[in-house]
């Protein structure tokens, strides 16, 4: 499944100054990792966001938000925000901040063995 490259560039432009953020292709789309933990991503035209259980029910009450059901079952603490809910730059920044805040609240991740996969550093690209 292809992902929305324009949305990817918008996310990169917001996250580019964060040295702890990397990108990795996963879920048939693109994921943005914070200290090795998935924070957000893009599946098709939707923003996939990890917000955790505390903010999950509140987020689902907002327009353009639905549970992440990639596997056919909703994943608690994970949501999709459709393109209509991301049109304003302030909306995208707000959603990304929620994901970053949640992932930062998690306990530190133990380092993996030397065979672990690494992501690509987030770098904003200039529009051609």
Coordinates of N, CA and C in Angstrom, one line a residue:
X1 N 0.8 -1.2 0.0 CA 0.0 0.0 0.0 C 0.9 1.2 0.0
X2 N 0.6 2.2 -0.9 CA 1.4 3.4 -0.9 C 0.9 4.3 0.2
X3 N 1.7 5.3 0.6 CA 1.3 6.3 1.6 C 1.4 7.7 1.0
X4 N 0.7 8.6 1.6 CA 0.6 10.0 1.1 C 2.0 10.7 1.3
X5 N 2.7 10.9 0.2 CA 4.0 11.5 0.3 C 3.9 13.0 0.7
X6 N 2.8 13.7 0.4 CA 2.6 15.1 0.8 C 2.5 15.1 2.3
X7 N 1.7 14.2 2.9 CA 1.6 14.2 4.3 C 2.9 13.8 5.0
X8 N 3.7 12.9 4.3 CA 5.0 12.5 4.9 C 5.9 13.8 4.9
X9 N 5.9 14.6 3.9 CA 6.7 15.8 3.9 C 6.2 16.8 4.9
X10 N 4.9 16.9 5.1 CA 4.4 17.8 6.2 C 4.9 17.3 7.6
X11 N 4.9 16.0 7.8 CA 5.3 15.5 9.1 C 6.8 15.7 9.2
X12 N 7.6 15.4 8.2 CA 9.0 15.6 8.2 C 9.4 17.1 8.6
X13 N 8.6 18.0 8.0 CA 8.9 19.4 8.2 C 8.7 19.8 9.7
X14 N 7.7 19.1 10.3 CA 7.5 19.4 11.8 C 8.5 18.7 12.7
X15 N 8.9 17.5 12.3 CA 9.8 16.7 13.1 C 11.3 16.8 12.8
X16 N 11.7 17.5 11.7 CA 13.0 17.5 11.3 C 14.1 18.0 12.3
X17 N 13.7 18.8 13.2 CA 14.7 19.3 14.2 C 14.9 18.4 15.4
X18 N 14.2 17.3 15.4 CA 14.3 16.3 16.5 C 15.2 15.2 16.2
X19 N 16.4 15.2 16.7 CA 17.4 14.2 16.4 C 17.0 12.8 16.8
X20 N 16.1 12.7 17.7 CA 15.7 11.3 18.2 C 14.6 10.7 17.3
X21 N 14.2 11.3 16.2 CA 13.1 10.8 15.4 C 13.8 10.2 14.1
X22 N 13.3 9.0 13.8 CA 13.7 8.3 12.6 C 12.5 7.8 11.9
X23 N 12.7 7.4 10.6 CA 11.6 6.8 9.8 C 11.8 5.4 9.5
X24 N 10.8 4.6 9.4 CA 10.9 3.2 9.0 C 9.6 2.8 8.3
X25 N 9.8 2.1 7.2 CA 8.6 1.6 6.5 C 8.0 0.4 7.2
X26 N 6.8 0.5 7.5 CA 6.1 -0.6 8.2 C 4.6 -0.4 8.1
X27 N 3.8 -1.4 8.4 CA 2.3 -1.4 8.2 C 1.9 -1.1 6.8
X28 N 2.8 -1.3 5.8 CA 2.5 -1.0 4.4 C 2.5 0.5 4.2
X29 N 3.1 1.2 5.1 CA 3.2 2.7 5.0 C 4.5 3.1 5.6
X30 N 4.5 4.3 6.3 CA 5.7 4.9 6.8 C 5.4 5.2 8.3
X31 N 6.4 4.8 9.1 CA 6.3 5.1 10.5 C 7.4 6.0 11.0
X32 N 7.1 6.8 11.9 CA 8.0 7.8 12.5 C 8.3 7.3 13.9
X33 N 9.5 7.0 14.2 CA 9.9 6.4 15.5 C 10.6 7.5 16.4
X34 N 10.3 7.4 17.7 CA 10.9 8.3 18.6 C 11.7 7.4 19.6
X35 N 13.0 7.6 19.6 CA 13.8 6.7 20.5 C 13.5 5.2 20.2
X36 N 13.3 4.8 19.0 CA 13.0 3.5 18.6 C 11.6 3.0 18.8
X37 N 10.7 3.8 19.3 CA 9.3 3.4 19.5 C 8.4 4.2 18.5
X38 N 7.5 3.4 17.9 CA 6.6 4.1 17.0 C 5.7 5.2 17.7
X39 N 5.8 6.3 17.0 CA 5.0 7.5 17.5 C 3.8 7.7 16.6
X40 N 4.1 7.8 15.3 CA 3.0 8.0 14.4 C 3.5 7.5 13.0
X41 N 2.6 7.5 12.1 CA 2.9 7.0 10.7 C 1.8 7.4 9.8
X42 N 2.0 6.9 8.6 CA 1.0 7.1 7.5 C 0.6 5.8 6.9
X43 N -0.6 5.5 6.8 CA -1.2 4.4 6.1 C -2.2 4.9 5.1
X44 N -1.8 4.8 3.8 CA -2.7 5.4 2.8 C -2.6 6.9 2.9
X45 N -3.8 7.5 3.2 CA -3.9 9.0 3.4 C -4.2 9.3 4.8
X46 N -4.1 8.4 5.7 CA -4.4 8.6 7.1 C -3.2 8.7 8.0
X47 N -3.3 9.6 9.0 CA -2.3 9.6 10.0 C -2.6 8.5 11.0
X48 N -1.6 7.7 11.3 CA -1.7 6.7 12.3 C -1.0 7.2 13.5
X49 N -1.6 7.2 14.7 CA -1.1 7.8 15.8 C -1.2 7.0 17.1
X50 N -0.1 6.9 17.8 CA 0.0 6.2 19.1 C -0.2 7.2 20.2
X51 N -1.4 7.1 20.8 CA -1.7 8.1 21.9 C -1.9 7.5 23.2
X52 N -1.9 6.1 23.3 CA -2.0 5.5 24.5 C -3.5 5.4 25.0
X53 N -3.7 4.6 26.0 CA -5.0 4.4 26.5 C -5.6 5.6 27.2
X54 N -4.8 6.4 28.0 CA -5.4 7.5 28.6 C -6.1 8.5 27.7
X55 N -5.6 8.8 26.5 CA -6.2 9.7 25.6 C -7.1 9.1 24.5
X56 N -7.1 7.8 24.5 CA -7.8 7.0 23.4 C -9.3 7.4 23.3
X57 N -10.0 7.2 24.4 CA -11.5 7.5 24.3 C -11.8 8.9 24.0
X58 N -11.0 9.9 24.5 CA -11.3 11.3 24.2 C -11.0 11.6 22.7
X59 N -9.9 11.0 22.2 CA -9.6 11.2 20.8 C -10.7 10.7 19.9
X60 N -11.2 9.5 20.2 CA -12.3 8.9 19.4 C -13.5 9.8 19.3
X61 N -13.7 10.7 20.2 CA -14.9 11.6 20.1 C -14.7 12.8 19.2
X62 N -13.5 13.0 18.7 CA -13.2 14.1 17.8 C -13.5 13.7 16.4
X63 N -13.9 14.7 15.6 CA -14.2 14.4 14.2 C -13.0 13.9 13.4
X64 N -13.2 13.0 12.4 CA -12.2 12.5 11.5 C -11.3 11.5 12.2
X65 N -11.7 11.0 13.4 CA -10.8 10.0 14.1 C -11.6 8.7 14.2
X66 N -10.8 7.6 14.1 CA -11.4 6.3 14.3 C -10.3 5.4 14.9
X67 N -10.7 4.2 15.4 CA -9.7 3.3 16.0 C -8.8 2.8 14.9
X68 N -7.6 2.5 15.2 CA -6.7 1.9 14.3 C -7.1 0.4 14.3
X69 N -7.5 -0.1 13.1 CA -8.0 -1.5 13.0 C -7.3 -2.2 11.9
X70 N -6.0 -2.0 11.8 CA -5.2 -2.5 10.7 C -5.3 -4.0 10.6
X71 N -5.4 -4.7 11.8 CA -5.4 -6.2 11.8 C -6.8 -6.7 11.7
X72 N -7.8 -5.8 11.7 CA -9.2 -6.2 11.7 C -9.8 -6.1 13.1
X73 N -9.0 -5.9 14.1 CA -9.4 -5.6 15.5 C -8.8 -4.3 15.9
X74 N -9.6 -3.4 16.5 CA -9.1 -2.1 17.0 C -7.9 -2.4 18.0
X75 N -6.9 -1.5 17.8 CA -5.7 -1.6 18.7 C -5.9 -0.5 19.7
X76 N -6.0 -0.8 21.0 CA -6.2 0.2 22.0 C -5.0 1.1 22.0
X77 N -5.3 2.4 22.1 CA -4.3 3.4 22.2 C -3.7 3.8 20.9
X78 N -4.3 3.3 19.8 CA -3.8 3.6 18.4 C -5.1 4.1 17.7
X79 N -4.9 5.2 16.9 CA -6.0 5.8 16.2 C -5.5 6.2 14.7
X80 N -6.5 6.3 13.9 CA -6.3 6.9 12.6 C -7.0 8.3 12.6
X81 N -6.3 9.3 12.0 CA -7.0 10.6 11.7 C -7.0 10.7 10.2
X82 N -8.2 10.9 9.6 CA -8.2 11.0 8.2 C -7.8 12.3 7.7
X83 N -7.6 12.4 6.4 CA -7.0 13.6 5.7 C -7.8 14.9 6.1
X84 N -9.1 14.8 6.2 CA -9.9 16.0 6.5 C -9.6 16.6 7.8
X85 N -9.1 15.7 8.7 CA -8.8 16.2 10.1 C -7.4 16.7 10.2
X86 N -6.6 16.8 9.1 CA -5.2 17.2 9.1 C -5.0 18.4 8.1
X87 N -6.0 18.9 7.6 CA -5.8 20.0 6.6 C -5.1 21.2 7.2
X88 N -5.4 21.6 8.3 CA -4.7 22.8 8.9 C -3.4 22.3 9.5
X89 N -2.4 23.1 9.3 CA -1.1 22.8 9.9 C -1.1 22.7 11.4
X90 N -2.0 23.5 12.0 CA -2.1 23.4 13.5 C -2.7 22.1 14.0
X91 N -3.6 21.6 13.2 CA -4.2 20.3 13.5 C -3.1 19.2 13.5
X92 N -2.4 19.1 12.4 CA -1.3 18.1 12.3 C -0.3 18.3 13.4
X93 N 0.1 19.5 13.7 CA 1.1 19.7 14.8 C 0.5 19.2 16.2
X94 N -0.8 19.5 16.4 CA -1.4 19.1 17.6 C -1.5 17.6 17.8
X95 N -1.8 16.9 16.7 CA -1.9 15.4 16.7 C -0.5 14.9 17.0
X96 N 0.5 15.4 16.3 CA 1.9 14.9 16.4 C 2.3 15.1 17.9
X97 N 2.0 16.2 18.5 CA 2.4 16.5 19.8 C 1.8 15.5 20.8
X98 N 0.6 15.1 20.5 CA -0.1 14.0 21.4 C 0.7 12.7 21.3
X99 N 1.1 12.3 20.1 CA 1.9 11.1 19.9 C 3.2 11.2 20.6
X100 N 3.9 12.3 20.4 CA 5.2 12.5 21.0 C 5.1 12.5 22.6
X101 N 4.1 13.2 23.1 CA 3.9 13.2 24.5 C 3.7 11.8 25.1
X102 N 2.9 11.0 24.4 CA 2.6 9.7 24.9 C 3.9 8.8 24.9
X103 N 4.6 8.8 23.8 CA 5.8 8.0 23.6 C 6.9 8.4 24.6
X104 N 7.0 9.7 24.9 CA 8.0 10.1 25.9 C 7.6 9.7 27.3
X105 N 6.3 9.4 27.5 CA 5.9 9.0 28.8 C 6.2 7.5 29.1
X106 N 6.6 6.8 28.1 CA 6.9 5.3 28.3 C 8.2 5.1 28.9
X107 N 8.4 4.0 29.6 CA 9.7 3.7 30.2 C 10.8 3.6 29.1
X108 N 12.0 3.9 29.5 CA 13.1 3.8 28.5 C 13.2 2.4 28.0
X109 N 13.4 2.3 26.7 CA 13.4 1.0 26.0 C 14.9 0.5 26.1
X110 N 14.9 -0.8 26.4 CA 16.2 -1.5 26.5 C 16.9 -1.6 25.1
X111 N 18.2 -1.4 25.0 CA 18.8 -1.6 23.7 C 18.7 -3.0 23.2
X112 N 18.5 -3.2 21.9 CA 18.4 -4.5 21.3 C 19.8 -5.0 20.9
X113 N 19.9 -6.2 20.5 CA 21.2 -6.7 20.0 C 21.7 -6.0 18.8
X114 N 22.9 -6.3 18.4 CA 23.5 -5.6 17.3 C 22.8 -5.8 15.9
X115 N 22.0 -6.8 15.9 CA 21.2 -7.2 14.7 C 20.0 -6.4 14.5
X116 N 19.7 -5.4 15.4 CA 18.4 -4.7 15.3 C 18.4 -3.8 14.1
X117 N 17.2 -3.5 13.6 CA 17.0 -2.6 12.5 C 17.0 -1.2 13.0
X118 N 17.5 -0.3 12.2 CA 17.5 1.1 12.5 C 16.8 1.8 11.5
X119 N 16.2 2.9 11.8 CA 15.5 3.8 10.9 C 16.3 4.8 10.3
X120 N 15.7 5.5 9.4 CA 16.4 6.6 8.7 C 16.1 7.9 9.4
X121 N 17.1 8.8 9.6 CA 16.9 10.1 10.2 C 15.9 10.9 9.4
X122 N 15.0 11.6 10.1 CA 14.0 12.4 9.5 C 14.7 13.7 9.0
X123 N 14.6 13.9 7.7 CA 15.1 15.1 7.0 C 14.1 15.7 6.1
X124 N 13.8 16.9 6.3 CA 12.8 17.6 5.4 C 13.4 17.7 4.0
X125 N 12.7 17.5 3.0 CA 13.2 17.6 1.6 C 12.6 18.9 1.1
X126 N 13.4 19.5 0.2 CA 12.9 20.7 -0.5 C 11.9 20.3 -1.6
X127 N 10.9 21.1 -1.7 CA 9.9 20.9 -2.8 C 10.6 21.1 -4.1
X128 N 10.3 20.3 -5.0 CA 10.9 20.4 -6.4 C 10.0 21.2 -7.3

